[in-house]
Amino acid sequence: MRLRRVPGRVSSVQMHRDKRLLLIEDSRMFATALKHGLELTHGVSVTHCASLKAVKAEFSDMAEEFSLAVLDLNLPDAPNCEALDFLLKEGVPAIVFTAAFNDGTRDEILSRGVVDCIVKNEPHSLNGLIASVGRALASGRTTVLLVDSGQASRHDLAGILRRQRLSIVEASRGAEALQFIDAGEAIDAIVTDTNLADMTGKSLLEEIRRRQGEEAAPVIGLSEEGDARLAARFIEAGGADFIRKPVLEAEFHGRVRYAAAMQKRMQALRRAAASDYLTGIYNRRHFFLTGPRLVDQCLRRGEGTSIAVLDIDHFKRLNDTYGHEIGDLVLKHVARRLKALVGAEHLMARLGGEEFGILFNGLDVREAFAFCERVRLELARSKIVADEEELTITVSIGLATIEASESFENYLHAADQFLYMAKHAGRNRVMSELTLLDALVS
């Protein structure tokens, strides 16, 4: 079988060269092709075992942990998924790669918490597996927010999940959980009891969805009550799953892992939809979807926030003089520099053409003005080499304060007005209400 070259191979090799992967496969043909493809594509160190006995021996002598395992379900000495049982017990994330079976079996396997399940002997199955391994290696640790007012219950549930090497954040009250969510920490799944000390699990679910919309992590409800109507109401409110206490350990961590894995897949799809095709940074759609929630969080915390619109000076003249290929090069350069300067703390996107937007998280207008000045100066100092010629660019920036809840378009319109003033005043400057106040004082 011939493996296609996977785009971005070099960076993937560099990213995963310190990771170990366990390949459990008794077919020499598949094992050889997979070991070669995984090492070549991802740079990961692959250890191959052809039987469950060899796997157990490997674990008994193991000096460092495996980041991931790829396994066939049916081995000569383990025909009934015993190898998968062993891996799940050891807490190793697993991708199943096995012969054809029906959708019911596949759903059952996925419900046990495996990362993915891929069928052999289908077109491009090897390439599909290699791509799935890449996603799993890049996805990092799975984080679960566990909300339960009962200390003993919370301790037991957290223990189950930690044994599966999940990262657990514990909260005893709904308000505490919401504070963690508002802090912007990455959460892959939320597990909440339906009877919290300060609110119901359904109320917490509704508040999470109100604050985070479609990007909210999946919420799994837990209850000691046996009323099926409670589960139905929770699911109808947007819950991802519902489990009754006392939980069965395998079922509990399997469902949590499955919900978290689905969330990671959705996040990957959202990232692709949110990316600007040319520069790779966020696009206008993502800016308008995410911006209002960020503003709402800042206002709720009583923190300052402001919005900036940045425009490359004389960009049309640059395009006319050097051509659109050089114009695209300039846009990519500005996007890279902005991404490095702004980082992940604030929201930055290409709004269209040569225009970029920055929404500041927790910065008042004075702090944001100083930030914009640094951005302007840094971009003016940077050099762009095009056709053996050095180009320099300048930018104009309009900055507006956000003090109360309004439509997001209003915030952007205010920043646009200040950008117009900056252009009219001669370009290569930041314009805001501070600039106007300083001008009045002088």
PDB file of C-alpha atoms in Angstrom, residues 20-267:
ATOM      1  CA  ARG A  20       6.140   7.500  22.063  1.00  0.00           C
ATOM      2  CA  LEU A  21       3.448   5.521  20.294  1.00  0.00           C
ATOM      3  CA  LEU A  22       2.541   1.882  20.881  1.00  0.00           C
ATOM      4  CA  LEU A  23       1.483  -0.043  17.767  1.00  0.00           C
ATOM      5  CA  ILE A  24      -0.341  -3.331  18.497  1.00  0.00           C
ATOM      6  CA  GLU A  25      -0.809  -5.211  15.227  1.00  0.00           C
ATOM      7  CA  ASP A  26      -0.241  -8.871  14.294  1.00  0.00           C
ATOM      8  CA  SER A  27      -0.278  -8.301  10.520  1.00  0.00           C
ATOM      9  CA  ARG A  28       3.296  -7.781   9.354  1.00  0.00           C
ATOM     10  CA  MET A  29       2.139  -5.858   6.275  1.00  0.00           C
ATOM     11  CA  PHE A  30       0.042  -3.344   8.218  1.00  0.00           C
ATOM     12  CA  ALA A  31       2.622  -3.076  11.012  1.00  0.00           C
ATOM     13  CA  THR A  32       5.483  -2.304   8.601  1.00  0.00           C
ATOM     14  CA  ALA A  33       3.462   0.264   6.629  1.00  0.00           C
ATOM     15  CA  LEU A  34       2.126   1.969   9.737  1.00  0.00           C
ATOM     16  CA  LYS A  35       5.421   2.108  11.629  1.00  0.00           C
ATOM     17  CA  HIS A  36       7.159   3.630   8.607  1.00  0.00           C
ATOM     18  CA  GLY A  37       4.315   6.076   7.882  1.00  0.00           C
ATOM     19  CA  LEU A  38       3.905   7.247  11.473  1.00  0.00           C
ATOM     20  CA  GLU A  39       7.611   7.777  12.062  1.00  0.00           C
ATOM     21  CA  LEU A  40       8.082   9.510   8.722  1.00  0.00           C
ATOM     22  CA  THR A  41       5.019  11.742   9.018  1.00  0.00           C
ATOM     23  CA  HIS A  42       4.950  12.622  12.713  1.00  0.00           C
ATOM     24  CA  GLY A  43       8.480  11.864  13.917  1.00  0.00           C
ATOM     25  CA  VAL A  44       6.988   9.879  16.794  1.00  0.00           C
ATOM     26  CA  SER A  45       8.916   6.908  18.220  1.00  0.00           C
ATOM     27  CA  VAL A  46       6.896   3.748  17.449  1.00  0.00           C
ATOM     28  CA  THR A  47       7.137   0.560  19.514  1.00  0.00           C
ATOM     29  CA  HIS A  48       5.540  -2.432  17.782  1.00  0.00           C
ATOM     30  CA  CYS A  49       3.971  -5.403  19.573  1.00  0.00           C
ATOM     31  CA  ALA A  50       2.259  -8.302  17.772  1.00  0.00           C
ATOM     32  CA  SER A  51       0.513  -9.841  20.794  1.00  0.00           C
ATOM     33  CA  LEU A  52      -0.989  -8.952  24.160  1.00  0.00           C
ATOM     34  CA  LYS A  53       1.806 -10.887  25.831  1.00  0.00           C
ATOM     35  CA  ALA A  54       4.371  -8.613  24.175  1.00  0.00           C
ATOM     36  CA  VAL A  55       2.364  -5.548  25.218  1.00  0.00           C
ATOM     37  CA  LYS A  56       2.348  -6.598  28.869  1.00  0.00           C
ATOM     38  CA  ALA A  57       6.064  -7.296  28.730  1.00  0.00           C
ATOM     39  CA  GLU A  58       6.631  -3.830  27.254  1.00  0.00           C
ATOM     40  CA  PHE A  59       4.670  -2.223  30.095  1.00  0.00           C
ATOM     41  CA  SER A  60       6.551  -4.166  32.749  1.00  0.00           C
ATOM     42  CA  ASP A  61       9.866  -2.845  31.391  1.00  0.00           C
ATOM     43  CA  MET A  62       8.577   0.618  30.398  1.00  0.00           C
ATOM     44  CA  ALA A  63      10.905   3.485  31.308  1.00  0.00           C
ATOM     45  CA  GLU A  64       8.601   6.248  30.023  1.00  0.00           C
ATOM     46  CA  GLU A  65       4.902   6.469  29.204  1.00  0.00           C
ATOM     47  CA  PHE A  66       3.237   6.088  25.819  1.00  0.00           C
ATOM     48  CA  SER A  67       1.438   9.162  24.488  1.00  0.00           C
ATOM     49  CA  LEU A  68      -0.917   7.061  22.358  1.00  0.00           C
ATOM     50  CA  ALA A  69      -1.629   3.512  21.218  1.00  0.00           C
ATOM     51  CA  VAL A  70      -2.891   2.190  17.875  1.00  0.00           C
ATOM     52  CA  LEU A  71      -4.275  -1.335  18.077  1.00  0.00           C
ATOM     53  CA  ASP A  72      -6.133  -4.095  16.307  1.00  0.00           C
ATOM     54  CA  LEU A  73      -8.974  -5.451  18.435  1.00  0.00           C
ATOM     55  CA  ASN A  74      -8.377  -9.099  17.559  1.00  0.00           C
ATOM     56  CA  LEU A  75      -4.956 -10.576  18.317  1.00  0.00           C
ATOM     57  CA  PRO A  76      -3.893 -14.239  18.343  1.00  0.00           C
ATOM     58  CA  ASP A  77      -3.752 -14.310  22.160  1.00  0.00           C
ATOM     59  CA  ALA A  78      -6.469 -11.660  22.669  1.00  0.00           C
ATOM     60  CA  PRO A  79      -9.407 -12.245  20.288  1.00  0.00           C
ATOM     61  CA  ASN A  80     -12.062 -10.436  22.372  1.00  0.00           C
ATOM     62  CA  CYS A  81     -10.749  -6.897  22.848  1.00  0.00           C
ATOM     63  CA  GLU A  82      -8.515  -7.866  25.771  1.00  0.00           C
ATOM     64  CA  ALA A  83      -5.739  -5.595  24.488  1.00  0.00           C
ATOM     65  CA  LEU A  84      -8.094  -2.599  24.503  1.00  0.00           C
ATOM     66  CA  ASP A  85      -9.236  -3.498  28.018  1.00  0.00           C
ATOM     67  CA  PHE A  86      -5.597  -3.531  29.120  1.00  0.00           C
ATOM     68  CA  LEU A  87      -4.823  -0.140  27.550  1.00  0.00           C
ATOM     69  CA  LEU A  88      -7.905   1.507  29.059  1.00  0.00           C
ATOM     70  CA  LYS A  89      -6.955   0.125  32.461  1.00  0.00           C
ATOM     71  CA  GLU A  90      -3.468   1.592  32.045  1.00  0.00           C
ATOM     72  CA  GLY A  91      -4.957   4.918  30.975  1.00  0.00           C
ATOM     73  CA  VAL A  92      -3.319   5.059  27.535  1.00  0.00           C
ATOM     74  CA  PRO A  93      -5.351   6.922  24.864  1.00  0.00           C
ATOM     75  CA  ALA A  94      -6.131   4.478  22.049  1.00  0.00           C
ATOM     76  CA  ILE A  95      -7.083   4.518  18.382  1.00  0.00           C
ATOM     77  CA  VAL A  96      -8.675   1.281  17.161  1.00  0.00           C
ATOM     78  CA  PHE A  97      -7.639   0.095  13.672  1.00  0.00           C
ATOM     79  CA  THR A  98      -9.406  -3.119  12.878  1.00  0.00           C
ATOM     80  CA  ALA A  99     -11.307  -5.137  10.270  1.00  0.00           C
ATOM     81  CA  ALA A 100     -14.792  -4.179   9.099  1.00  0.00           C
ATOM     82  CA  PHE A 101     -17.656  -4.316  11.574  1.00  0.00           C
ATOM     83  CA  ASN A 102     -21.097  -2.747  11.863  1.00  0.00           C
ATOM     84  CA  ASP A 103     -21.959   0.734  13.137  1.00  0.00           C
ATOM     85  CA  GLY A 104     -23.337  -0.649  16.395  1.00  0.00           C
ATOM     86  CA  THR A 105     -19.990  -2.212  17.265  1.00  0.00           C
ATOM     87  CA  ARG A 106     -18.189   0.986  16.295  1.00  0.00           C
ATOM     88  CA  ASP A 107     -20.451   3.085  18.544  1.00  0.00           C
ATOM     89  CA  GLU A 108     -19.881   0.644  21.393  1.00  0.00           C
ATOM     90  CA  ILE A 109     -16.110   0.892  20.979  1.00  0.00           C
ATOM     91  CA  LEU A 110     -16.198   4.704  20.821  1.00  0.00           C
ATOM     92  CA  SER A 111     -18.398   4.840  23.921  1.00  0.00           C
ATOM     93  CA  ARG A 112     -15.598   3.169  25.865  1.00  0.00           C
ATOM     94  CA  GLY A 113     -13.510   6.289  25.449  1.00  0.00           C
ATOM     95  CA  VAL A 114     -11.201   5.509  22.555  1.00  0.00           C
ATOM     96  CA  VAL A 115      -9.911   8.461  20.551  1.00  0.00           C
ATOM     97  CA  ASP A 116     -11.024   7.135  17.168  1.00  0.00           C
ATOM     98  CA  CYS A 117     -12.055   3.964  15.385  1.00  0.00           C
ATOM     99  CA  ILE A 118     -10.899   3.320  11.806  1.00  0.00           C
ATOM    100  CA  VAL A 119     -11.754   0.330   9.616  1.00  0.00           C
ATOM    101  CA  LYS A 120      -9.030  -1.519   7.722  1.00  0.00           C
ATOM    102  CA  ASN A 121      -9.225  -2.365   4.040  1.00  0.00           C
ATOM    103  CA  GLU A 122     -11.134   0.790   3.148  1.00  0.00           C
ATOM    104  CA  PRO A 123      -9.762   3.282   0.613  1.00  0.00           C
ATOM    105  CA  HIS A 124      -7.172   5.562   2.208  1.00  0.00           C
ATOM    106  CA  SER A 125      -7.533   3.802   5.585  1.00  0.00           C
ATOM    107  CA  LEU A 126      -3.794   4.055   6.328  1.00  0.00           C
ATOM    108  CA  ASN A 127      -3.705   7.741   5.493  1.00  0.00           C
ATOM    109  CA  GLY A 128      -6.842   8.271   7.566  1.00  0.00           C
ATOM    110  CA  LEU A 129      -5.219   6.555  10.526  1.00  0.00           C
ATOM    111  CA  ILE A 130      -2.023   8.602  10.208  1.00  0.00           C
ATOM    112  CA  ALA A 131      -4.099  11.804  10.110  1.00  0.00           C
ATOM    113  CA  SER A 132      -6.075  10.669  13.174  1.00  0.00           C
ATOM    114  CA  VAL A 133      -2.824   9.998  15.061  1.00  0.00           C
ATOM    115  CA  GLY A 134      -1.639  13.507  14.164  1.00  0.00           C
ATOM    116  CA  ARG A 135      -4.806  15.051  15.587  1.00  0.00           C
ATOM    117  CA  ALA A 136      -4.568  12.956  18.749  1.00  0.00           C
ATOM    118  CA  LEU A 137      -0.899  13.826  19.339  1.00  0.00           C
ATOM    119  CA  ALA A 138      -1.590  17.520  18.803  1.00  0.00           C
ATOM    120  CA  SER A 139      -4.735  17.675  20.935  1.00  0.00           C
ATOM    121  CA  GLY A 140      -2.841  17.553  24.229  1.00  0.00           C
ATOM    122  CA  ARG A 141      -4.300  16.697  27.628  1.00  0.00           C
ATOM    123  CA  THR A 142      -8.049  16.392  28.078  1.00  0.00           C
ATOM    124  CA  THR A 143      -9.413  18.721  30.780  1.00  0.00           C
ATOM    125  CA  VAL A 144     -12.689  18.008  32.589  1.00  0.00           C
ATOM    126  CA  LEU A 145     -14.495  20.461  34.881  1.00  0.00           C
ATOM    127  CA  LEU A 146     -16.195  18.451  37.651  1.00  0.00           C
ATOM    128  CA  VAL A 147     -18.943  20.268  39.600  1.00  0.00           C
ATOM    129  CA  ASP A 148     -20.383  18.501  42.652  1.00  0.00           C
ATOM    130  CA  SER A 149     -21.315  19.977  46.051  1.00  0.00           C
ATOM    131  CA  GLY A 150     -20.840  16.620  47.761  1.00  0.00           C
ATOM    132  CA  GLN A 151     -17.205  16.360  48.817  1.00  0.00           C
ATOM    133  CA  ALA A 152     -17.121  12.549  49.022  1.00  0.00           C
ATOM    134  CA  SER A 153     -18.894  12.132  45.686  1.00  0.00           C
ATOM    135  CA  ARG A 154     -16.647  14.695  44.005  1.00  0.00           C
ATOM    136  CA  HIS A 155     -13.542  12.981  45.386  1.00  0.00           C
ATOM    137  CA  ASP A 156     -14.656   9.566  44.082  1.00  0.00           C
ATOM    138  CA  LEU A 157     -15.586  10.863  40.618  1.00  0.00           C
ATOM    139  CA  ALA A 158     -12.354  12.839  40.307  1.00  0.00           C
ATOM    140  CA  GLY A 159     -10.413   9.722  41.249  1.00  0.00           C
ATOM    141  CA  ILE A 160     -12.048   7.714  38.466  1.00  0.00           C
ATOM    142  CA  LEU A 161     -11.165  10.344  35.873  1.00  0.00           C
ATOM    143  CA  ARG A 162      -7.621  10.909  37.143  1.00  0.00           C
ATOM    144  CA  ARG A 163      -6.956   7.181  36.867  1.00  0.00           C
ATOM    145  CA  GLN A 164      -7.658   7.680  33.155  1.00  0.00           C
ATOM    146  CA  ARG A 165      -4.994  10.432  33.107  1.00  0.00           C
ATOM    147  CA  LEU A 166      -7.505  13.191  32.557  1.00  0.00           C
ATOM    148  CA  SER A 167      -6.810  16.656  33.929  1.00  0.00           C
ATOM    149  CA  ILE A 168      -9.520  17.501  36.481  1.00  0.00           C
ATOM    150  CA  VAL A 169     -10.672  20.898  37.753  1.00  0.00           C
ATOM    151  CA  GLU A 170     -13.014  20.599  40.735  1.00  0.00           C
ATOM    152  CA  ALA A 171     -15.757  23.018  41.774  1.00  0.00           C
ATOM    153  CA  SER A 172     -18.180  22.630  44.685  1.00  0.00           C
ATOM    154  CA  ARG A 173     -20.662  25.281  43.492  1.00  0.00           C
ATOM    155  CA  GLY A 174     -22.090  26.426  40.179  1.00  0.00           C
ATOM    156  CA  ALA A 175     -20.808  29.999  40.674  1.00  0.00           C
ATOM    157  CA  GLU A 176     -17.286  28.671  41.158  1.00  0.00           C
ATOM    158  CA  ALA A 177     -17.569  26.698  37.924  1.00  0.00           C
ATOM    159  CA  LEU A 178     -18.769  29.784  36.019  1.00  0.00           C
ATOM    160  CA  GLN A 179     -15.819  31.806  37.312  1.00  0.00           C
ATOM    161  CA  PHE A 180     -13.436  29.203  35.935  1.00  0.00           C
ATOM    162  CA  ILE A 181     -15.247  29.173  32.595  1.00  0.00           C
ATOM    163  CA  ASP A 182     -15.179  32.976  32.394  1.00  0.00           C
ATOM    164  CA  ALA A 183     -11.415  32.909  32.986  1.00  0.00           C
ATOM    165  CA  GLY A 184     -11.127  31.420  29.509  1.00  0.00           C
ATOM    166  CA  GLU A 185      -9.381  28.184  30.497  1.00  0.00           C
ATOM    167  CA  ALA A 186      -9.602  25.348  27.960  1.00  0.00           C
ATOM    168  CA  ILE A 187     -12.248  22.793  28.997  1.00  0.00           C
ATOM    169  CA  ASP A 188     -13.088  19.710  26.957  1.00  0.00           C
ATOM    170  CA  ALA A 189     -16.062  18.455  29.003  1.00  0.00           C
ATOM    171  CA  ILE A 190     -18.105  19.500  32.045  1.00  0.00           C
ATOM    172  CA  VAL A 191     -19.613  17.002  34.479  1.00  0.00           C
ATOM    173  CA  THR A 192     -22.138  18.410  36.956  1.00  0.00           C
ATOM    174  CA  ASP A 193     -24.423  17.043  39.621  1.00  0.00           C
ATOM    175  CA  THR A 194     -28.007  18.172  39.056  1.00  0.00           C
ATOM    176  CA  ASN A 195     -28.445  19.221  42.706  1.00  0.00           C
ATOM    177  CA  LEU A 196     -25.744  21.789  43.531  1.00  0.00           C
ATOM    178  CA  ALA A 197     -25.632  23.897  46.679  1.00  0.00           C
ATOM    179  CA  ASP A 198     -26.352  27.166  44.857  1.00  0.00           C
ATOM    180  CA  MET A 199     -28.238  26.146  41.697  1.00  0.00           C
ATOM    181  CA  THR A 200     -29.567  23.179  39.775  1.00  0.00           C
ATOM    182  CA  GLY A 201     -27.424  21.414  37.199  1.00  0.00           C
ATOM    183  CA  LYS A 202     -29.963  22.468  34.561  1.00  0.00           C
ATOM    184  CA  SER A 203     -29.558  26.128  35.554  1.00  0.00           C
ATOM    185  CA  LEU A 204     -25.789  25.798  35.325  1.00  0.00           C
ATOM    186  CA  LEU A 205     -26.113  24.187  31.900  1.00  0.00           C
ATOM    187  CA  GLU A 206     -28.350  27.011  30.637  1.00  0.00           C
ATOM    188  CA  GLU A 207     -25.982  29.687  31.972  1.00  0.00           C
ATOM    189  CA  ILE A 208     -22.972  28.031  30.346  1.00  0.00           C
ATOM    190  CA  ARG A 209     -24.780  27.898  27.007  1.00  0.00           C
ATOM    191  CA  ARG A 210     -25.923  31.521  27.391  1.00  0.00           C
ATOM    192  CA  ARG A 211     -22.353  32.685  27.979  1.00  0.00           C
ATOM    193  CA  GLN A 212     -20.529  30.502  25.482  1.00  0.00           C
ATOM    194  CA  GLY A 213     -23.109  29.618  22.853  1.00  0.00           C
ATOM    195  CA  GLU A 214     -22.213  26.885  20.386  1.00  0.00           C
ATOM    196  CA  GLU A 215     -18.593  26.828  21.544  1.00  0.00           C
ATOM    197  CA  ALA A 216     -19.545  25.668  25.057  1.00  0.00           C
ATOM    198  CA  ALA A 217     -18.019  22.409  26.210  1.00  0.00           C
ATOM    199  CA  PRO A 218     -20.414  19.421  26.388  1.00  0.00           C
ATOM    200  CA  VAL A 219     -22.154  19.135  29.761  1.00  0.00           C
ATOM    201  CA  ILE A 220     -22.907  15.737  31.317  1.00  0.00           C
ATOM    202  CA  GLY A 221     -25.470  15.597  34.120  1.00  0.00           C
ATOM    203  CA  LEU A 222     -25.250  13.351  37.182  1.00  0.00           C
ATOM    204  CA  SER A 223     -28.030  12.502  39.617  1.00  0.00           C
ATOM    205  CA  GLU A 224     -28.927  10.010  42.315  1.00  0.00           C
ATOM    206  CA  GLU A 225     -32.582  10.399  41.392  1.00  0.00           C
ATOM    207  CA  GLY A 226     -34.046   7.698  39.180  1.00  0.00           C
ATOM    208  CA  ASP A 227     -36.725   9.793  37.463  1.00  0.00           C
ATOM    209  CA  ALA A 228     -36.278   9.475  33.689  1.00  0.00           C
ATOM    210  CA  ARG A 229     -38.036  12.844  33.244  1.00  0.00           C
ATOM    211  CA  LEU A 230     -35.104  14.595  34.943  1.00  0.00           C
ATOM    212  CA  ALA A 231     -32.719  13.140  32.368  1.00  0.00           C
ATOM    213  CA  ALA A 232     -35.072  14.101  29.541  1.00  0.00           C
ATOM    214  CA  ARG A 233     -35.334  17.725  30.752  1.00  0.00           C
ATOM    215  CA  PHE A 234     -31.551  17.962  31.063  1.00  0.00           C
ATOM    216  CA  ILE A 235     -30.971  16.648  27.544  1.00  0.00           C
ATOM    217  CA  GLU A 236     -33.703  18.916  26.143  1.00  0.00           C
ATOM    218  CA  ALA A 237     -31.947  21.914  27.734  1.00  0.00           C
ATOM    219  CA  GLY A 238     -28.820  21.086  25.732  1.00  0.00           C
ATOM    220  CA  GLY A 239     -27.024  18.522  27.894  1.00  0.00           C
ATOM    221  CA  ALA A 240     -24.712  16.120  26.088  1.00  0.00           C
ATOM    222  CA  ASP A 241     -25.424  13.099  28.306  1.00  0.00           C
ATOM    223  CA  PHE A 242     -26.934  12.034  31.613  1.00  0.00           C
ATOM    224  CA  ILE A 243     -25.619   9.393  34.036  1.00  0.00           C
ATOM    225  CA  ARG A 244     -27.230   8.116  37.204  1.00  0.00           C
ATOM    226  CA  LYS A 245     -25.306   7.668  40.439  1.00  0.00           C
ATOM    227  CA  PRO A 246     -23.736   5.497  41.642  1.00  0.00           C
ATOM    228  CA  VAL A 247     -21.771   5.353  38.406  1.00  0.00           C
ATOM    229  CA  LEU A 248     -20.121   2.337  36.837  1.00  0.00           C
ATOM    230  CA  GLU A 249     -16.466   3.306  36.458  1.00  0.00           C
ATOM    231  CA  ALA A 250     -15.972   2.007  32.899  1.00  0.00           C
ATOM    232  CA  GLU A 251     -19.235   3.557  31.698  1.00  0.00           C
ATOM    233  CA  PHE A 252     -18.530   6.893  33.431  1.00  0.00           C
ATOM    234  CA  HIS A 253     -15.034   7.526  32.127  1.00  0.00           C
ATOM    235  CA  GLY A 254     -15.986   6.109  28.721  1.00  0.00           C
ATOM    236  CA  ARG A 255     -18.838   8.567  28.293  1.00  0.00           C
ATOM    237  CA  VAL A 256     -16.756  11.481  29.544  1.00  0.00           C
ATOM    238  CA  ARG A 257     -13.895  10.611  27.182  1.00  0.00           C
ATOM    239  CA  TYR A 258     -16.310  10.260  24.271  1.00  0.00           C
ATOM    240  CA  ALA A 259     -17.890  13.672  24.960  1.00  0.00           C
ATOM    241  CA  ALA A 260     -14.443  15.274  25.274  1.00  0.00           C
ATOM    242  CA  ALA A 261     -13.233  13.637  22.052  1.00  0.00           C
ATOM    243  CA  MET A 262     -16.283  14.943  20.174  1.00  0.00           C
ATOM    244  CA  GLN A 263     -15.590  18.422  21.577  1.00  0.00           C
ATOM    245  CA  LYS A 264     -11.994  18.308  20.340  1.00  0.00           C
ATOM    246  CA  ARG A 265     -13.196  17.331  16.868  1.00  0.00           C
ATOM    247  CA  MET A 266     -15.719  20.171  16.846  1.00  0.00           C
ATOM    248  CA  GLN A 267     -13.051  22.602  18.000  1.00  0.00           C
TER     249      GLN A 267
END
